[in-house]
mmCIF file of N, CA and C and ligand atoms in Angstrom:
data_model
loop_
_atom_site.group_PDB
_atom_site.id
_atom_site.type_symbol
_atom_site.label_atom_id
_atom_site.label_comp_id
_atom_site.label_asym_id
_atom_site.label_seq_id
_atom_site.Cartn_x
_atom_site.Cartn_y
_atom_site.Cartn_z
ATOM 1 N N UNK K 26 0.847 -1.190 0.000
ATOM 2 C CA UNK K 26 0.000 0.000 0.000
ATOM 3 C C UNK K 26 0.885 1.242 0.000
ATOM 4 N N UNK K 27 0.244 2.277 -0.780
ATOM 5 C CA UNK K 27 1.364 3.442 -0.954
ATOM 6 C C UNK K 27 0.419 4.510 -0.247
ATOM 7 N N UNK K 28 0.715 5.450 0.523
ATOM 8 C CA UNK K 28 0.428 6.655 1.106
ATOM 9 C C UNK K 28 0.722 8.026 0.117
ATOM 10 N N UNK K 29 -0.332 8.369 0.005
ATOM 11 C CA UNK K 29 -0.131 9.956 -0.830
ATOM 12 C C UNK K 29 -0.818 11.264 -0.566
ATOM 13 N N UNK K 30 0.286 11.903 -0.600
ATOM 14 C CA UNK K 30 -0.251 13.187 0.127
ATOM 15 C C UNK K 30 -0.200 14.442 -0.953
ATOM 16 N N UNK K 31 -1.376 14.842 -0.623
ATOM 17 C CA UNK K 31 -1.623 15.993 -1.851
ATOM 18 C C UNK K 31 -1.470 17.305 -1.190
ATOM 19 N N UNK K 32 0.228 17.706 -1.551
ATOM 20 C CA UNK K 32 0.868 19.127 -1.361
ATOM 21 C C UNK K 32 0.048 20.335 -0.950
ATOM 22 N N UNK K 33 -0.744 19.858 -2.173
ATOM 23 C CA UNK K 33 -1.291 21.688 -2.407
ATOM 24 C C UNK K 33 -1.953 22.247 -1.467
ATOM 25 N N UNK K 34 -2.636 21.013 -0.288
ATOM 26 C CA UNK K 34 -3.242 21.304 0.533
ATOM 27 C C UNK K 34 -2.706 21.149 2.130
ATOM 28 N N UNK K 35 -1.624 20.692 2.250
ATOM 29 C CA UNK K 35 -1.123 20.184 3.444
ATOM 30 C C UNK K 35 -0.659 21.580 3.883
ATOM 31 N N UNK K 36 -1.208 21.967 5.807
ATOM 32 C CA UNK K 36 -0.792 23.040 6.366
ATOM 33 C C UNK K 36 -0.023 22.665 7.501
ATOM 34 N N UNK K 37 1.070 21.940 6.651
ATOM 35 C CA UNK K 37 2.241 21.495 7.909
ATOM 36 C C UNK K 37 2.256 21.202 9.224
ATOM 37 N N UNK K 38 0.907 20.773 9.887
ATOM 38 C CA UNK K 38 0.501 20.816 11.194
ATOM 39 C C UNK K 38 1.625 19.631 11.691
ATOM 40 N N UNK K 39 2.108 18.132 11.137
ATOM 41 C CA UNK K 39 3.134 17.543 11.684
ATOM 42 C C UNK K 39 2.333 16.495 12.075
ATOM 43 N N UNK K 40 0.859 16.094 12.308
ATOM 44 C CA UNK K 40 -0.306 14.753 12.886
ATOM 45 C C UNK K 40 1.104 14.038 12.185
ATOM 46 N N UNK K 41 0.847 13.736 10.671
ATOM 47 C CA UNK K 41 0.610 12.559 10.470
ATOM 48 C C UNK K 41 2.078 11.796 10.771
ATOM 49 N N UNK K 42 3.358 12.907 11.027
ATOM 50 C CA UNK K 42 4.683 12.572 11.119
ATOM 51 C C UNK K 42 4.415 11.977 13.024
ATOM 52 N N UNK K 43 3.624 12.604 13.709
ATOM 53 C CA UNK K 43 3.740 12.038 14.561
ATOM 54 C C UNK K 43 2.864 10.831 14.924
ATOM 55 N N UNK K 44 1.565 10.148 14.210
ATOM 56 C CA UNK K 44 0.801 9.671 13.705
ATOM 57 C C UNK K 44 2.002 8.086 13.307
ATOM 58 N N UNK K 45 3.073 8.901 12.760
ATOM 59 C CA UNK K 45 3.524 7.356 11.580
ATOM 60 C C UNK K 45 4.685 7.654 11.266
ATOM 61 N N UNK K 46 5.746 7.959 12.153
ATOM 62 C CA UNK K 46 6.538 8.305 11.593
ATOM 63 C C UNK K 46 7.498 7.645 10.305
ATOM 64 N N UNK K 47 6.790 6.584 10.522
ATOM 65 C CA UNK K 47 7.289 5.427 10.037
ATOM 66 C C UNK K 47 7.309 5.549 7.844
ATOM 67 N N UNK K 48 6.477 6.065 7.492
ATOM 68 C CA UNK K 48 5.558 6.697 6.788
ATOM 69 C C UNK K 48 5.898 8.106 5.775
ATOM 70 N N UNK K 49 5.662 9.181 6.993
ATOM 71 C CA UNK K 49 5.779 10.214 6.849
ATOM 72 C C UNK K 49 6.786 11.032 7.522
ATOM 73 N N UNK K 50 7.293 12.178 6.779
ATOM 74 C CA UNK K 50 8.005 13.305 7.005
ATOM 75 C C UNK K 50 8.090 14.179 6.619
ATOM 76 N N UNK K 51 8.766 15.598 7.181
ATOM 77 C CA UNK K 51 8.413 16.863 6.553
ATOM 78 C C UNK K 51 9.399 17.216 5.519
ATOM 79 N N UNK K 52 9.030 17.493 4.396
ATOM 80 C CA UNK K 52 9.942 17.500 3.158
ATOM 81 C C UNK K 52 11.018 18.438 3.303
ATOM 82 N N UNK K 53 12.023 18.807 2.627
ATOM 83 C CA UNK K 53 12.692 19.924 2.502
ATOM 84 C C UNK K 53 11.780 20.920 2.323
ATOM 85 N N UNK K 54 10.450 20.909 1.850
ATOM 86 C CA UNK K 54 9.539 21.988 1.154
ATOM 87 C C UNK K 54 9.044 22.101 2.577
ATOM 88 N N UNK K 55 8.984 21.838 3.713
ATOM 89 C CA UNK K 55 8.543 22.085 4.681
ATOM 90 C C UNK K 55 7.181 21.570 5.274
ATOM 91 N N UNK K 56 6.446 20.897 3.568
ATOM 92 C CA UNK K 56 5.234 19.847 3.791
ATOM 93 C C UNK K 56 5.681 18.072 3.942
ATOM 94 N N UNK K 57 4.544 17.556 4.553
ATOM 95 C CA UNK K 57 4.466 16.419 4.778
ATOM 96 C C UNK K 57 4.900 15.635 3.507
ATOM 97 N N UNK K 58 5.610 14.847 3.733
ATOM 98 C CA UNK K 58 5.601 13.705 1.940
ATOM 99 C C UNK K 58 5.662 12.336 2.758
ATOM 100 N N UNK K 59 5.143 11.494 1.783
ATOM 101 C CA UNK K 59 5.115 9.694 2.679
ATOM 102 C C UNK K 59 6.628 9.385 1.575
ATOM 103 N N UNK K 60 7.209 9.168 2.547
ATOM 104 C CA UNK K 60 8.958 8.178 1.903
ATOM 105 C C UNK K 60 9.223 7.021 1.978
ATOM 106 N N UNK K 61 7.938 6.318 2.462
ATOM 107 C CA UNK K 61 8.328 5.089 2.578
ATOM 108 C C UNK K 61 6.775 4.255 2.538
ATOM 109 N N UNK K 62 7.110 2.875 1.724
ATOM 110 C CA UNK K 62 5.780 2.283 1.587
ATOM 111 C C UNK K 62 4.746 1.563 2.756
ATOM 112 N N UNK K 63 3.874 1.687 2.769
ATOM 113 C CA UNK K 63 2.803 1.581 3.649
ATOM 114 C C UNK K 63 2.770 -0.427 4.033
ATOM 115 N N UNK K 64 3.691 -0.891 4.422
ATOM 116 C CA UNK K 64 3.916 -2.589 4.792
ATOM 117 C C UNK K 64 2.751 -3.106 5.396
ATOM 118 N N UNK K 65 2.194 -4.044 6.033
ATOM 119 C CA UNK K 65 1.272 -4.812 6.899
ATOM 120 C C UNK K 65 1.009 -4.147 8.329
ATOM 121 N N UNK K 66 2.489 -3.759 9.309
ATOM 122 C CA UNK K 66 2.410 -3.257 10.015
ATOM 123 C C UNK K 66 2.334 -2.317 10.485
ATOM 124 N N UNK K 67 2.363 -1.255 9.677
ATOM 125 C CA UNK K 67 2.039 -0.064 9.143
ATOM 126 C C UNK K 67 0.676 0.185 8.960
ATOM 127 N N UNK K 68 0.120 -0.517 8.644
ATOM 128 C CA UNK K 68 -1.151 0.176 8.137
ATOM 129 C C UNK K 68 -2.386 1.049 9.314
ATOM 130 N N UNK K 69 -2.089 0.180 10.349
ATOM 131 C CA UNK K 69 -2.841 1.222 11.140
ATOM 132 C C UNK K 69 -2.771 2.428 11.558
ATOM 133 N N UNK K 70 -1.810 2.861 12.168
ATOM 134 C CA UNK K 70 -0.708 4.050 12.478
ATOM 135 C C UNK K 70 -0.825 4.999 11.128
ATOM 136 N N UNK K 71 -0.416 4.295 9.684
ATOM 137 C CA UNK K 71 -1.171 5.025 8.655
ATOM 138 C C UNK K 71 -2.389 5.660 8.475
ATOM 139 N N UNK K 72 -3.655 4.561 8.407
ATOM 140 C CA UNK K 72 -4.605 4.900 8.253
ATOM 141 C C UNK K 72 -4.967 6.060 9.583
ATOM 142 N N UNK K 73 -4.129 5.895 10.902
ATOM 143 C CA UNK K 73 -4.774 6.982 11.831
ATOM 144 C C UNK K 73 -4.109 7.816 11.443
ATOM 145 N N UNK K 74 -3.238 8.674 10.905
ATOM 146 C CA UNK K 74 -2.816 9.517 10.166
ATOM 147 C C UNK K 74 -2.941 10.084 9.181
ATOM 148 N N UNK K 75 -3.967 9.675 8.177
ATOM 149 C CA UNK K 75 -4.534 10.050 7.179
ATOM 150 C C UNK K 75 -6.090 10.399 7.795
ATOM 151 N N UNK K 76 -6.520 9.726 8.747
ATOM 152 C CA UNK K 76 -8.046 9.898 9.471
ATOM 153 C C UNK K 76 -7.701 11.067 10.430
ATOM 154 N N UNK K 77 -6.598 11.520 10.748
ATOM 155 C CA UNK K 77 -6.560 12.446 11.408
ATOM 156 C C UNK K 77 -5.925 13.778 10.689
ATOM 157 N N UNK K 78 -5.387 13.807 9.663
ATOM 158 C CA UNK K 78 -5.342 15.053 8.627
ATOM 159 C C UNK K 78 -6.177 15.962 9.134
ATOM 160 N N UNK K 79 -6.137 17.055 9.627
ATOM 161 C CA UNK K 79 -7.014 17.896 9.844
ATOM 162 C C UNK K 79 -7.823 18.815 8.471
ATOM 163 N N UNK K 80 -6.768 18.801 7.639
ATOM 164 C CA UNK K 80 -7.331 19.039 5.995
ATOM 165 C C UNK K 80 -7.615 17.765 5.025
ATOM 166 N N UNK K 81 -7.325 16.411 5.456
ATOM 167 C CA UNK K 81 -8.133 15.464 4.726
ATOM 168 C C UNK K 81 -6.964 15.762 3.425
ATOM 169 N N UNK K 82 -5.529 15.443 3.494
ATOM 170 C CA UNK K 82 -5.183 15.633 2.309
ATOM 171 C C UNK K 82 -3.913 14.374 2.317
ATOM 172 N N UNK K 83 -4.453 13.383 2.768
ATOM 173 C CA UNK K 83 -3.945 11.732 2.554
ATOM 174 C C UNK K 83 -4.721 11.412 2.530
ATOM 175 N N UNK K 84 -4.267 10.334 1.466
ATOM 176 C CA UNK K 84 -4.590 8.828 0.801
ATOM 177 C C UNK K 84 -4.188 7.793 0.599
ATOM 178 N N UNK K 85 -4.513 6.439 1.045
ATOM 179 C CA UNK K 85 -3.776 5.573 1.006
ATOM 180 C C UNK K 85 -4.166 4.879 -0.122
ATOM 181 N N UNK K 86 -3.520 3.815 -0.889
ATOM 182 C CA UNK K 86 -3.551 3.431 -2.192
ATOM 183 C C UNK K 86 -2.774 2.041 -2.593
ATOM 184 N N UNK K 87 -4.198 0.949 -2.511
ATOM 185 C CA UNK K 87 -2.942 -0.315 -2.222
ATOM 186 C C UNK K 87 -2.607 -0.012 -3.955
HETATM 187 S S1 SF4 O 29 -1.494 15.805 8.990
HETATM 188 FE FE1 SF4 O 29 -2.130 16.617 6.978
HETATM 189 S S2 SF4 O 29 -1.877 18.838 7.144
HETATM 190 FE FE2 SF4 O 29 -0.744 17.914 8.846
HETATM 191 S S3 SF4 O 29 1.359 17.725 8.065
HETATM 192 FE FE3 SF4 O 29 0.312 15.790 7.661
HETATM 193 S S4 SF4 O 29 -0.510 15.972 5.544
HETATM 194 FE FE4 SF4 O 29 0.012 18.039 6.267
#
């Protein structure tokens, strides 16, 4: 499963890096980007990180 996060809308709040770090991190651009693929054990910690987006701007994508 791949995690994707749509830039245009992310207001750097940091949920989902702390959510997953596993996942996610804050880019050089200063927004969230997912760097790493979404494994078995992962997926929850994911999905609460995308459910907790406060702008709803992750997606996960097997
Ligand atoms: S939780 Fe959403 S708004 Fe906050 S840093 Fe992550 S992608 Fe951006």
């Amino acid at each position: 499963m791949k995690a994707i996060v749509d830039k245009s809308g992310c207001i750097a709040c940091g949920l989902c890096v702390t959510n997953c770090p596993e996942v996610f991190r804050i880019g050089s651009d200063g927004l969230a980007e997912a760097y790493a693929d979404v494994t078995g054990s992962l997926e929850a910690s994911a999905s609460e990180a995308r459910d907790g987006c406060p702008v709803s701007v992750i997606s996960l994508e097997d």
